């Protein structure tokens, strides 16, 4: 879905969100309350500049509007694979973005992620997966790594990984697989305003992704292992 159509469905024609170099930002009104919107479009790769722009908007909200909810609109092809950004420390810039989102949550800001188009690898991990909860539209595409790339990294044959992906969501892309693993809280299928309303009201304020993954059958051991590590 185009971000303009999404914004209209959520906030009406006069939504107040602007775009500059694939960076989305704005302040919207939703059911009588102000909401900060931050995001990307056109499958934007997340480089140093884009990560710092998003982080700056999060920090501005913390400083100027304590407690205001933040909505992250996610459409990214992942981190920018460019030598310049590697030399500038893209890992630190993306970590900084993640830390800013985490700080917002700790300061009492409700942070909601919405994958409305594409969410890949590091660009997704440092945004939607750090929010209080992440949601998705049915037509969205979510994955960390394609099976051929996964085969090169793990040295496991593509055929074997393709076989595993049929029964194990960890090896497979797709919105429903991420719901099963707990990474996506729910899919907004029809009434997007109702989805946002419910998320702002009911999204968990503590991380329960591994617990959800266990209960949904997508990650059988993650929660138990995490508890053992915490107890050690």
Short mmCIF file of N, CA and C in Angstrom, two decimals, residues 137-204:
data_model
loop_
_atom_site.label_atom_id
_atom_site.label_comp_id
_atom_site.label_asym_id
_atom_site.label_seq_id
_atom_site.Cartn_x
_atom_site.Cartn_y
_atom_site.Cartn_z
N UNK A 137 0.23 -5.07 7.60
CA UNK A 137 -0.88 -5.22 6.68
C UNK A 137 -0.75 -6.59 6.00
N UNK A 138 -1.86 -7.17 5.55
CA UNK A 138 -1.81 -8.53 4.97
C UNK A 138 -0.88 -8.64 3.77
N UNK A 139 -0.79 -7.58 2.96
CA UNK A 139 0.02 -7.64 1.74
C UNK A 139 1.48 -7.31 1.97
N UNK A 140 1.87 -7.03 3.20
CA UNK A 140 3.25 -6.66 3.49
C UNK A 140 4.19 -7.84 3.27
N UNK A 141 5.45 -7.53 3.05
CA UNK A 141 6.49 -8.55 2.89
C UNK A 141 7.50 -8.39 4.03
N UNK A 142 7.69 -9.46 4.79
CA UNK A 142 8.63 -9.42 5.91
C UNK A 142 9.59 -10.59 5.80
N UNK A 143 10.87 -10.29 5.89
CA UNK A 143 11.88 -11.34 5.94
C UNK A 143 13.20 -10.73 6.39
N UNK A 144 14.03 -11.55 6.97
CA UNK A 144 15.36 -11.12 7.35
C UNK A 144 16.37 -11.50 6.28
N UNK A 145 16.17 -12.65 5.68
CA UNK A 145 17.14 -13.12 4.69
C UNK A 145 16.46 -14.11 3.75
N UNK A 146 16.72 -13.98 2.45
CA UNK A 146 16.21 -14.96 1.49
C UNK A 146 16.91 -16.30 1.69
N UNK A 147 16.23 -17.37 1.29
CA UNK A 147 16.78 -18.70 1.48
C UNK A 147 18.14 -18.88 0.80
N UNK A 148 18.37 -18.39 -0.44
CA UNK A 148 19.70 -18.53 -1.03
C UNK A 148 20.80 -17.86 -0.20
N UNK A 149 20.50 -16.66 0.33
CA UNK A 149 21.49 -15.98 1.18
C UNK A 149 21.68 -16.74 2.49
N UNK A 150 20.59 -17.26 3.05
CA UNK A 150 20.68 -18.04 4.28
C UNK A 150 21.54 -19.28 4.06
N UNK A 151 21.42 -19.88 2.88
CA UNK A 151 22.21 -21.07 2.57
C UNK A 151 23.70 -20.73 2.52
N UNK A 152 24.03 -19.58 1.94
CA UNK A 152 25.44 -19.19 1.86
C UNK A 152 26.02 -18.94 3.25
N UNK A 153 25.23 -18.35 4.14
CA UNK A 153 25.73 -18.02 5.48
C UNK A 153 25.81 -19.26 6.36
N UNK A 154 24.79 -20.09 6.33
CA UNK A 154 24.73 -21.25 7.23
C UNK A 154 25.43 -22.49 6.67
N UNK A 155 25.72 -22.48 5.34
CA UNK A 155 26.32 -23.64 4.66
C UNK A 155 25.37 -24.84 4.62
N UNK A 156 24.08 -24.57 4.80
CA UNK A 156 23.06 -25.61 4.66
C UNK A 156 22.47 -25.51 3.26
N UNK A 157 22.26 -26.64 2.61
CA UNK A 157 21.77 -26.64 1.23
C UNK A 157 20.43 -25.93 1.12
N UNK A 158 20.24 -25.20 0.01
CA UNK A 158 18.99 -24.49 -0.22
C UNK A 158 17.79 -25.44 -0.16
N UNK A 159 17.96 -26.64 -0.71
CA UNK A 159 16.86 -27.59 -0.73
C UNK A 159 16.44 -27.95 0.69
N UNK A 160 17.42 -28.12 1.58
CA UNK A 160 17.12 -28.47 2.97
C UNK A 160 16.42 -27.30 3.67
N UNK A 161 16.90 -26.08 3.43
CA UNK A 161 16.27 -24.90 4.04
C UNK A 161 14.85 -24.71 3.52
N UNK A 162 14.66 -24.94 2.22
CA UNK A 162 13.31 -24.83 1.65
C UNK A 162 12.38 -25.86 2.29
N UNK A 163 12.91 -27.05 2.54
CA UNK A 163 12.11 -28.10 3.20
C UNK A 163 11.76 -27.69 4.62
N UNK A 164 12.74 -27.15 5.35
CA UNK A 164 12.50 -26.72 6.73
C UNK A 164 11.49 -25.58 6.79
N UNK A 165 11.51 -24.70 5.78
CA UNK A 165 10.62 -23.54 5.79
C UNK A 165 9.15 -23.92 5.67
N UNK A 166 8.88 -25.13 5.22
CA UNK A 166 7.50 -25.57 5.08
C UNK A 166 6.84 -25.86 6.43
N UNK A 167 7.67 -26.16 7.44
CA UNK A 167 7.11 -26.54 8.74
C UNK A 167 7.62 -25.67 9.88
N UNK A 168 8.68 -24.88 9.64
CA UNK A 168 9.26 -24.06 10.70
C UNK A 168 9.28 -22.60 10.28
N UNK A 169 8.51 -21.73 10.93
CA UNK A 169 8.43 -20.33 10.55
C UNK A 169 9.76 -19.59 10.61
N UNK A 170 10.71 -20.07 11.42
CA UNK A 170 12.00 -19.40 11.55
C UNK A 170 12.73 -19.35 10.21
N UNK A 171 12.50 -20.32 9.35
CA UNK A 171 13.21 -20.39 8.08
C UNK A 171 12.43 -19.78 6.92
N UNK A 172 11.25 -19.26 7.20
CA UNK A 172 10.38 -18.84 6.10
C UNK A 172 10.02 -17.36 6.21
N UNK A 173 9.94 -16.65 5.07
CA UNK A 173 9.48 -15.27 5.09
C UNK A 173 7.95 -15.22 5.16
N UNK A 174 7.41 -14.01 5.28
CA UNK A 174 5.97 -13.87 5.23
C UNK A 174 5.37 -13.37 6.53
N UNK A 175 4.30 -12.57 6.41
CA UNK A 175 3.66 -11.96 7.56
C UNK A 175 3.19 -13.02 8.57
N UNK A 176 2.50 -14.05 8.09
CA UNK A 176 1.92 -15.03 9.01
C UNK A 176 3.00 -15.80 9.77
N UNK A 177 4.14 -16.02 9.14
CA UNK A 177 5.23 -16.69 9.85
C UNK A 177 5.77 -15.81 10.98
N UNK A 178 5.81 -14.50 10.75
CA UNK A 178 6.28 -13.59 11.79
C UNK A 178 5.23 -13.44 12.90
N UNK A 179 3.97 -13.59 12.56
CA UNK A 179 2.94 -13.64 13.60
C UNK A 179 3.15 -14.89 14.46
N UNK A 180 3.40 -16.02 13.80
CA UNK A 180 3.61 -17.27 14.53
C UNK A 180 4.83 -17.20 15.45
N UNK A 181 5.87 -16.48 15.02
CA UNK A 181 7.08 -16.36 15.83
C UNK A 181 6.96 -15.30 16.92
N UNK A 182 5.90 -14.49 16.87
CA UNK A 182 5.71 -13.46 17.87
C UNK A 182 6.30 -12.12 17.50
N UNK A 183 6.98 -12.04 16.37
CA UNK A 183 7.57 -10.77 15.94
C UNK A 183 6.52 -9.76 15.54
N UNK A 184 5.42 -10.23 14.96
CA UNK A 184 4.29 -9.38 14.61
C UNK A 184 3.13 -9.72 15.54
N UNK A 185 2.60 -8.71 16.20
CA UNK A 185 1.54 -8.94 17.17
C UNK A 185 0.25 -9.37 16.50
N UNK A 186 -0.11 -8.69 15.41
CA UNK A 186 -1.35 -9.01 14.70
C UNK A 186 -1.33 -8.36 13.33
N UNK A 187 -2.26 -8.79 12.47
CA UNK A 187 -2.40 -8.24 11.12
C UNK A 187 -3.66 -7.37 11.09
N UNK A 188 -3.51 -6.15 10.57
CA UNK A 188 -4.65 -5.26 10.41
C UNK A 188 -5.26 -5.51 9.04
N UNK A 189 -6.41 -6.16 9.00
CA UNK A 189 -6.95 -6.62 7.72
C UNK A 189 -7.96 -5.67 7.08
N UNK A 190 -8.78 -5.01 7.84
CA UNK A 190 -9.86 -4.23 7.24
C UNK A 190 -9.88 -2.80 7.78
N UNK A 191 -10.35 -2.62 8.98
CA UNK A 191 -10.49 -1.30 9.57
C UNK A 191 -9.15 -0.90 10.21
N UNK A 192 -8.36 -0.09 9.49
CA UNK A 192 -7.04 0.27 9.98
C UNK A 192 -7.12 1.16 11.22
N UNK A 193 -8.11 2.02 11.27
CA UNK A 193 -8.26 2.87 12.45
C UNK A 193 -8.56 2.03 13.69
N UNK A 194 -9.37 1.00 13.52
CA UNK A 194 -9.65 0.11 14.65
C UNK A 194 -8.39 -0.62 15.09
N UNK A 195 -7.54 -0.99 14.13
CA UNK A 195 -6.28 -1.65 14.46
C UNK A 195 -5.37 -0.74 15.27
N UNK A 196 -5.26 0.53 14.83
CA UNK A 196 -4.42 1.48 15.55
C UNK A 196 -5.00 1.78 16.93
N UNK A 197 -6.29 1.94 17.00
CA UNK A 197 -6.95 2.20 18.28
C UNK A 197 -6.66 1.08 19.28
N UNK A 198 -6.80 -0.14 18.81
CA UNK A 198 -6.55 -1.29 19.67
C UNK A 198 -5.09 -1.37 20.08
N UNK A 199 -4.18 -1.08 19.16
CA UNK A 199 -2.75 -1.15 19.46
C UNK A 199 -2.36 -0.12 20.52
N UNK A 200 -2.84 1.10 20.36
CA UNK A 200 -2.52 2.16 21.32
C UNK A 200 -3.08 1.83 22.70
N UNK A 201 -4.18 1.10 22.74
CA UNK A 201 -4.82 0.76 24.01
C UNK A 201 -4.26 -0.51 24.62
N UNK A 202 -3.98 -1.52 23.79
CA UNK A 202 -3.74 -2.86 24.33
C UNK A 202 -2.35 -3.43 24.06
N UNK A 203 -1.52 -2.76 23.25
CA UNK A 203 -0.20 -3.33 22.95
C UNK A 203 0.58 -3.54 24.24
N UNK A 204 1.29 -4.66 24.36
CA UNK A 204 2.04 -4.94 25.59
C UNK A 204 3.15 -3.93 25.80
#
